[in-house]
Short mmCIF file of C-alpha atoms and ligand atoms in Angstrom, two decimals:
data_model
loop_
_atom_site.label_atom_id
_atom_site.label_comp_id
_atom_site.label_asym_id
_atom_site.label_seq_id
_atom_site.Cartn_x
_atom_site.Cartn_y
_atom_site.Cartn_z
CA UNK A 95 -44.46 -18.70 -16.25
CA UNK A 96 -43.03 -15.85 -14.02
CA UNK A 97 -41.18 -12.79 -15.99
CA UNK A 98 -37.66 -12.86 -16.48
CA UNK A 99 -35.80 -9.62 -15.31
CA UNK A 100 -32.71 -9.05 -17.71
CA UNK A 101 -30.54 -6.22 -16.36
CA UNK A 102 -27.83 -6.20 -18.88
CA UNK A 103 -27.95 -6.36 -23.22
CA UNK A 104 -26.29 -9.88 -23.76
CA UNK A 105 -29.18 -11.62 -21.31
CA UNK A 106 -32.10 -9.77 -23.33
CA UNK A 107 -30.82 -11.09 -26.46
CA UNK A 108 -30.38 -14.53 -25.52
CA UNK A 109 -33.84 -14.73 -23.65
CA UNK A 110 -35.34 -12.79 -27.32
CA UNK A 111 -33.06 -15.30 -29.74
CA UNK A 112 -34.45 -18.17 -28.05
CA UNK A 113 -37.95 -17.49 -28.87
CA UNK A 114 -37.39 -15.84 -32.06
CA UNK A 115 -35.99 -19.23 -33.01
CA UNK A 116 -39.23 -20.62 -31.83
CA UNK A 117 -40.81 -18.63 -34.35
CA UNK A 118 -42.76 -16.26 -31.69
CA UNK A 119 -43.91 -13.04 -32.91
CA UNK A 120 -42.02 -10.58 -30.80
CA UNK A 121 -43.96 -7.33 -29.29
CA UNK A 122 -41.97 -4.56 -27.44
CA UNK A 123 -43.29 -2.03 -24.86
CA UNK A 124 -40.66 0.75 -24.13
CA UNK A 125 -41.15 2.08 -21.11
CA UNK A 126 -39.52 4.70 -18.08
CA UNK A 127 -40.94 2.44 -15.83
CA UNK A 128 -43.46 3.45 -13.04
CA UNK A 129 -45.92 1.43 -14.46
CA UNK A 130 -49.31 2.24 -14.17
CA UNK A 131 -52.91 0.90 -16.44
CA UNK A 132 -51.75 2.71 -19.20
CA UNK A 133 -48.51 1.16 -19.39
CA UNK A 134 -50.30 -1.67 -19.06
CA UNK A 135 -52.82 -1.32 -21.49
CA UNK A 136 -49.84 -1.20 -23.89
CA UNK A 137 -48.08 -4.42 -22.47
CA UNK A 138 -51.95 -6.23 -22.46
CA UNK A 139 -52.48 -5.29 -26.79
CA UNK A 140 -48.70 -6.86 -26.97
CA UNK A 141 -49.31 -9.84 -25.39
CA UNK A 142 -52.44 -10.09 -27.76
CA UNK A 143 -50.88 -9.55 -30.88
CA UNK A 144 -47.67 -10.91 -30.36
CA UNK A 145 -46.36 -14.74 -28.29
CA UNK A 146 -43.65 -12.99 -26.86
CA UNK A 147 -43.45 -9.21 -25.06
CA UNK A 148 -40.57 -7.65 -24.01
CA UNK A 149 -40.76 -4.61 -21.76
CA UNK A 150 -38.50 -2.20 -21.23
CA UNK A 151 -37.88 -0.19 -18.33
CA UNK A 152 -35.21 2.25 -18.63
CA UNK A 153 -35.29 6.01 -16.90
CA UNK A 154 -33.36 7.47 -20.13
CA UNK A 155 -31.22 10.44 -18.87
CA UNK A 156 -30.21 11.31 -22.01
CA UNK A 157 -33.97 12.58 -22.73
CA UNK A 158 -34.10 15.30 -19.59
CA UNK A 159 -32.66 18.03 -19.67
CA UNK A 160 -30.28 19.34 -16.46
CA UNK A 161 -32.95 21.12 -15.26
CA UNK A 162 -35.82 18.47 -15.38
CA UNK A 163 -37.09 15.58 -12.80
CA UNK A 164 -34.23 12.76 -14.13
CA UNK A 165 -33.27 12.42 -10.41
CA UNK A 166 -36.00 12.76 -8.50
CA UNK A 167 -37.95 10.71 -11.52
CA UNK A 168 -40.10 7.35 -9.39
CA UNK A 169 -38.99 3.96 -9.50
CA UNK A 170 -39.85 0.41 -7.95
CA UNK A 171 -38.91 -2.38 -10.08
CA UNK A 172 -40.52 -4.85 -8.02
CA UNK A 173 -43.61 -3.31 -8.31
CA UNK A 174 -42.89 -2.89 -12.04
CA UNK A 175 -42.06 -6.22 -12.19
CA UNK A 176 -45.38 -7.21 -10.89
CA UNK A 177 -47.36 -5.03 -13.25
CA UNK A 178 -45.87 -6.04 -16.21
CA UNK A 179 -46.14 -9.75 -15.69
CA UNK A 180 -49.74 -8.97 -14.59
CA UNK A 181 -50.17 -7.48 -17.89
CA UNK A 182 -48.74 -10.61 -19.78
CA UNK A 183 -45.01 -9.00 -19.97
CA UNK A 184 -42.67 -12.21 -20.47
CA UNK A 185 -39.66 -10.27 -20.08
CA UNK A 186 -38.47 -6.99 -18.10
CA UNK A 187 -35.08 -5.26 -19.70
CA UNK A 188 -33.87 -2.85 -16.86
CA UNK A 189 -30.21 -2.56 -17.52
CA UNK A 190 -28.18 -0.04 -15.77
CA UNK A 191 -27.06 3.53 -17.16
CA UNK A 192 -23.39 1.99 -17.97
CA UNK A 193 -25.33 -0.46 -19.47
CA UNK A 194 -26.54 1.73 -22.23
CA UNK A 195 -24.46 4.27 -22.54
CA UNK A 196 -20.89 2.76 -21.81
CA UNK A 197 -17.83 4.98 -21.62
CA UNK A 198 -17.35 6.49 -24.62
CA UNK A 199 -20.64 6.09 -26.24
CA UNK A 200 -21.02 8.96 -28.69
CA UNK A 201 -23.81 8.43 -31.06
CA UNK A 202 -26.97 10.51 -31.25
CA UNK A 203 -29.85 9.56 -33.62
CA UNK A 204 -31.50 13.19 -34.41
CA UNK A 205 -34.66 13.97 -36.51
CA UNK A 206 -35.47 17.23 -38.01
CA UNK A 207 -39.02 19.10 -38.66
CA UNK A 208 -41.79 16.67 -36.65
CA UNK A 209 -39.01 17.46 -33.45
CA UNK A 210 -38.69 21.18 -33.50
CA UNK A 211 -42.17 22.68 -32.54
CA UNK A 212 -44.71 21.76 -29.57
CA UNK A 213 -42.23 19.37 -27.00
CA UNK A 214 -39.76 20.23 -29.00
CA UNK A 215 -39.58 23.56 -28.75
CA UNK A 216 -39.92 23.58 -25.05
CA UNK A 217 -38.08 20.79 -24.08
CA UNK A 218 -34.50 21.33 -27.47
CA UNK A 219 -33.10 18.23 -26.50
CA UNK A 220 -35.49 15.82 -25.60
CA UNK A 221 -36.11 13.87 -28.36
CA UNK A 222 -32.41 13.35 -29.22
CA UNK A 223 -32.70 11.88 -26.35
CA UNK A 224 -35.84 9.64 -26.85
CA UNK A 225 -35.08 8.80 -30.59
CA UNK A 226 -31.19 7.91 -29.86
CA UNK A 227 -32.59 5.43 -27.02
CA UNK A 228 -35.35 4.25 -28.99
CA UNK A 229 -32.90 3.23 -31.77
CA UNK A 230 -30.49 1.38 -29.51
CA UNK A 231 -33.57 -0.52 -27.88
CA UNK A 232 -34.84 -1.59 -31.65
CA UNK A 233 -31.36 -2.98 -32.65
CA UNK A 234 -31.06 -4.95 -28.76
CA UNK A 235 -34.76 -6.10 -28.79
CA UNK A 236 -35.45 -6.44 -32.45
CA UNK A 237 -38.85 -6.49 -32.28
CA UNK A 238 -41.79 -7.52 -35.22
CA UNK A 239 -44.19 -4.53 -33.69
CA UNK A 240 -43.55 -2.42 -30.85
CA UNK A 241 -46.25 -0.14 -28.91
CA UNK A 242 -46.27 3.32 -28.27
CA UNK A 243 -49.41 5.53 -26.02
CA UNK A 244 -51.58 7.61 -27.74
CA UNK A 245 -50.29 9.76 -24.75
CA UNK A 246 -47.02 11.05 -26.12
CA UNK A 247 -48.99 11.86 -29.25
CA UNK A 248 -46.06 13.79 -30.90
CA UNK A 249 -43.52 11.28 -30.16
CA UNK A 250 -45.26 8.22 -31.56
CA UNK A 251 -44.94 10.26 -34.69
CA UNK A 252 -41.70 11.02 -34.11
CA UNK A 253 -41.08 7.04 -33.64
CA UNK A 254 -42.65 6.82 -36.94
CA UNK A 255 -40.85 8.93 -38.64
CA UNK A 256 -36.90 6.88 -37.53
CA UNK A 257 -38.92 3.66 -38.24
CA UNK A 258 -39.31 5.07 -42.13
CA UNK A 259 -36.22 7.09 -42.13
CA UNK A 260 -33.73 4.11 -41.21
CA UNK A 261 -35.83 1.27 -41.82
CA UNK A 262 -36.58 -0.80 -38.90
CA UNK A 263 -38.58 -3.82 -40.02
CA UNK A 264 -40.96 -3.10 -37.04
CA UNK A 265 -44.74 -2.21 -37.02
CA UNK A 266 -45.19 0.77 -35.17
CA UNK A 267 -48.88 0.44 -33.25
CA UNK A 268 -50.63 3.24 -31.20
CA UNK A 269 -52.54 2.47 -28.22
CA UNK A 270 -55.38 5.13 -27.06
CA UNK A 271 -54.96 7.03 -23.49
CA UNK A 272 -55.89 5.66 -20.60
CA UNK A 273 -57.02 8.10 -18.11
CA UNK A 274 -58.68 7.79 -14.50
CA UNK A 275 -62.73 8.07 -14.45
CA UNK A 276 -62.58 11.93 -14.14
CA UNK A 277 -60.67 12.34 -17.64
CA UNK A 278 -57.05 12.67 -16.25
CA UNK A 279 -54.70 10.89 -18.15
CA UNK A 280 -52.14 8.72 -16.33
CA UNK A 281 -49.09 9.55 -15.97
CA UNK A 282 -45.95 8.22 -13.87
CA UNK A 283 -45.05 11.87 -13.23
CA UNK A 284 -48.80 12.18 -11.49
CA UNK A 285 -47.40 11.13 -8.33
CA UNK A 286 -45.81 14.42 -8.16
CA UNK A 287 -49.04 16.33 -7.62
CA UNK A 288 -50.75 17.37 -4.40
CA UNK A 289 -54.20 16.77 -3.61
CA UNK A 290 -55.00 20.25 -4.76
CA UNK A 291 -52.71 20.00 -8.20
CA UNK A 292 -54.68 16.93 -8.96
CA UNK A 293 -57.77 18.61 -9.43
CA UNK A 294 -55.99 21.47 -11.10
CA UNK A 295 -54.53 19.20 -13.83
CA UNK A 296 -57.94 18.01 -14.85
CA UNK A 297 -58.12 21.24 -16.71
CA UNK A 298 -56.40 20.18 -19.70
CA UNK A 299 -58.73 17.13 -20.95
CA UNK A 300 -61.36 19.85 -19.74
CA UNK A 301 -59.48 22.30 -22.42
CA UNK A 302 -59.21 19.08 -25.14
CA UNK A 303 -62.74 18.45 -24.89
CA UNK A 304 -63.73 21.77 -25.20
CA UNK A 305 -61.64 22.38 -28.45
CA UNK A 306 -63.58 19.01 -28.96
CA UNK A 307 -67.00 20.62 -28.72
CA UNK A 308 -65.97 23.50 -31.09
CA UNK A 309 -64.93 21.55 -33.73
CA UNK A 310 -67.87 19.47 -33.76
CA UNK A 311 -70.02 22.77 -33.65
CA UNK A 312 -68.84 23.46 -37.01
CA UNK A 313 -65.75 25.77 -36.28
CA UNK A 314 -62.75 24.97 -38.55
CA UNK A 315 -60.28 28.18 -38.00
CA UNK A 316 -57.24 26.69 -35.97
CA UNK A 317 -57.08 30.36 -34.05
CA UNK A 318 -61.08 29.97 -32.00
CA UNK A 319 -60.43 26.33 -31.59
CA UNK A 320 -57.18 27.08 -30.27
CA UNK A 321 -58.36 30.53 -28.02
CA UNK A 322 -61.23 28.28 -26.58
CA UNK A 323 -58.97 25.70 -25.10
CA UNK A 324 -57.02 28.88 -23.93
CA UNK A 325 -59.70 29.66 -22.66
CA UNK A 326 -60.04 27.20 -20.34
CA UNK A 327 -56.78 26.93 -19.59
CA UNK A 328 -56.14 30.13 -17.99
CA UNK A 329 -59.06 29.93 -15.39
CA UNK A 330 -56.82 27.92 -13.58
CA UNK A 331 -54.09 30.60 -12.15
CA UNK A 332 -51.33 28.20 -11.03
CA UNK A 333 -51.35 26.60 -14.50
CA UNK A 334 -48.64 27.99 -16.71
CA UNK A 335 -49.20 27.41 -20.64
CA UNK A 336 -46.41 26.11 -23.08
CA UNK A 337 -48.84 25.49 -25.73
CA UNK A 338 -52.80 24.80 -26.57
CA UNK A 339 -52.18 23.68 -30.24
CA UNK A 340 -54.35 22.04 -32.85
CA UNK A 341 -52.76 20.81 -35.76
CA UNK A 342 -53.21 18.36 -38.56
CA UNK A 343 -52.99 14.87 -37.19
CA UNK A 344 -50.66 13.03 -39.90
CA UNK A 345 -48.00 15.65 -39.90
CA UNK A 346 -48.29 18.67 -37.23
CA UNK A 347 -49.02 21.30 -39.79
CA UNK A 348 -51.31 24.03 -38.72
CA UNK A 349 -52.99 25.35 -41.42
CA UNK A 350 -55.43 28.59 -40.63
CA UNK A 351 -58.48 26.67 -40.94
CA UNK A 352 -59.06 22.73 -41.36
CA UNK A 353 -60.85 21.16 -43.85
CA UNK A 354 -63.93 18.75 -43.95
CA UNK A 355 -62.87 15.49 -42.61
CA UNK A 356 -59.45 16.30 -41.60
CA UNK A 357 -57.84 14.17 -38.63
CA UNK A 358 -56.77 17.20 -35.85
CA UNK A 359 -55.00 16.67 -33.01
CA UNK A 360 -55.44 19.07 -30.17
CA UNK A 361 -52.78 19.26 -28.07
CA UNK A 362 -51.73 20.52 -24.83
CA UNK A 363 -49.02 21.41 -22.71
CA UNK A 364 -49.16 23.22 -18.98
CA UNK A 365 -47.03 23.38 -15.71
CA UNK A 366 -48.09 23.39 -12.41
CA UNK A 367 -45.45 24.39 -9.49
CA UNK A 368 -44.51 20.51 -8.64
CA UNK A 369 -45.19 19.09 -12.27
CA UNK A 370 -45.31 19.74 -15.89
CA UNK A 371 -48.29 18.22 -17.68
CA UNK A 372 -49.12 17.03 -21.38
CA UNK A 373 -51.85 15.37 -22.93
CA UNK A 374 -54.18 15.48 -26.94
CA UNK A 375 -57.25 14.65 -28.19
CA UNK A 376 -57.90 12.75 -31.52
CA UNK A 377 -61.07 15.01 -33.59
CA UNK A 378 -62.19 14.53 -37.08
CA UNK A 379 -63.61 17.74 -38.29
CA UNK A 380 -67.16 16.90 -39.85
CA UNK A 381 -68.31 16.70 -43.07
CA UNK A 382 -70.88 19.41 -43.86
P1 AMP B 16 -43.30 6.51 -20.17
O1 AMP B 16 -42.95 5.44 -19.20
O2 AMP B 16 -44.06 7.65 -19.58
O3 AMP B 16 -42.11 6.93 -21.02
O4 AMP B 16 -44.33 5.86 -21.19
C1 AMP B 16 -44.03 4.64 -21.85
C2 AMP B 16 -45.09 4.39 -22.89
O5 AMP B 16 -46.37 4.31 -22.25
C3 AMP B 16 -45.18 5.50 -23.93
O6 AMP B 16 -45.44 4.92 -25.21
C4 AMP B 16 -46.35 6.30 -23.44
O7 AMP B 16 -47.01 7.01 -24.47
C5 AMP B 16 -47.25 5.22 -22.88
N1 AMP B 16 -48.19 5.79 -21.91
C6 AMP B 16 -47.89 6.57 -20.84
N2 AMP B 16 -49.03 6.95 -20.21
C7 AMP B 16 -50.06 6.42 -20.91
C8 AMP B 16 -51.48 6.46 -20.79
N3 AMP B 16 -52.08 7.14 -19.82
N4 AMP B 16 -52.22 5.79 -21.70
C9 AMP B 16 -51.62 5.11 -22.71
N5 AMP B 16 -50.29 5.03 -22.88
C10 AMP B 16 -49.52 5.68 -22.01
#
């Protein structure tokens, strides 16, 4: 069957009602759109676990700040389109701006602690952004489970977090990275980099797997795992740092040194001239 395209609120609900009535199993894939295999990879485990997956493509201005890529940010629904009912997609939500934020919409959905360091801190209002549009997209969709990338590490925690806080009846479910055969993780924003940039950006899974290596050497003290992906890091000149982080994998804390079998996530954050680049690494310290 091909995939529906519903561009405004009231046709998503009434394609949704119909098969929730049905008593389908409802998976939901928010997405910017772009799509690309990791995207996909998210749509695929829906379509899996669930009879009916709704996608949602949506470049969210509220989540960019003035000074970031809303604008210039790349879109082809028909490609989407494709992809998504490739992927086993049965439905494509791409409603307008207006759509979701109608004149006179003046609701934001904030979250404090798990928001204010790492993106946070470099990017103050974009997860106000994210969590206010995630919110409205649970109450139009209504999912039973809906998918999130391993990718945006800190924000599928963040996503956790307003599922507990206001009680969504959904099943949050985290889908690993998906990265090209040289380690770079994909990325809509990719598509930004030159030829050159490309093989610059490699550098940070290079970083996360040397943090990686550390840990399973033995080292526990957050400050050598975090100077070695540094380290790394800054042999690429062009690259500008916002953060080379490791942290405990449940909450974000950094304590000075992590114990036996802790879950750390290593995380990184860099710039290049034409594109700004993030991207973590799941580790669980060893036992001794
Ligand atoms: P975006 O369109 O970039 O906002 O991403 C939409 C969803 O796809 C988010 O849950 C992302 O974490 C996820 N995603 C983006 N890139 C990847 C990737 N390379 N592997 C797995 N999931 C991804």
């Amino acid at each position: 069957m091909a995939i529906v395209l519903a561009r405004t609120i009231a046709e998503l609900r009434q394609q949704v009602q119909a098969q929730r009535t049905a008593g389908k199993r409802i998976g939901f894939v928010p997405t910017m759109g772009y799509l690309h295999e990791g995207h996909a990879a998210l749509i695929r485990l829906a379509a899996q676990e669930c009879e009916y997956v709704v996608t949602s493509d949506f470049v969210n201005p509220t989540q960019f700040a003035p000074t970031e890529d809303f604008e210039r940010y790349p879109r082809d629904l028909q490609r989407d389109l494709q992809v998504a009912e490739q992927a086993g997609s049965h439905v494509l939500f791409a409603p307008s701006v207006e759509e979701m934020y109608p004149e006179g919409f003046a609701t934001t959905v904030s979250i404090r602690g798990i928001t204010e360091k790492f993106e946070g801190a470099f990017r103050p209002t974009h997860f106000d952004g994210v969590v206010t549009v995630v919110s409205k997209l649970f109450n139009i969709v209504q999912p039973d489970r809906a998918y999130f990338g391993q990718k945006d590490y800190q924000q599928l925690l963040v996503i956790r977090q307003l599922v507990r806080d206001l009680n969504f009846p959904i099943e949050v479910v985290m889908v690993p990275t998906v990265r090209e055969p040289d380690g770079l993780a994909l990325s809509s924003r990719n598509v930004y980099l030159s030829a050159e940039e490309r093989q610059k950006a490699l550098s940070l899974y290079r970083a996360l797997q040397a943090g990686q290596s550390v840990i399973l050497q033995g080292e526990r003290r957050r400050s050598v795992i975090e100077a070695r992906m540094q380290e790394v890091l800054s042999a690429v000149p062009e690259l500008r740092i916002d953060y080379a982080a490791a942290a405990l994998a449940e909450t974000l804390e950094q304590p000075e040194a992590f114990s036996p079998g802790a879950r750390v996530v290593l995380l990184v954050a860099a710039r290049l001239p034409s594109a700004r680049l993030i991207d973590n690494l799941l580790v669980q310290v060893p036992n001794p």
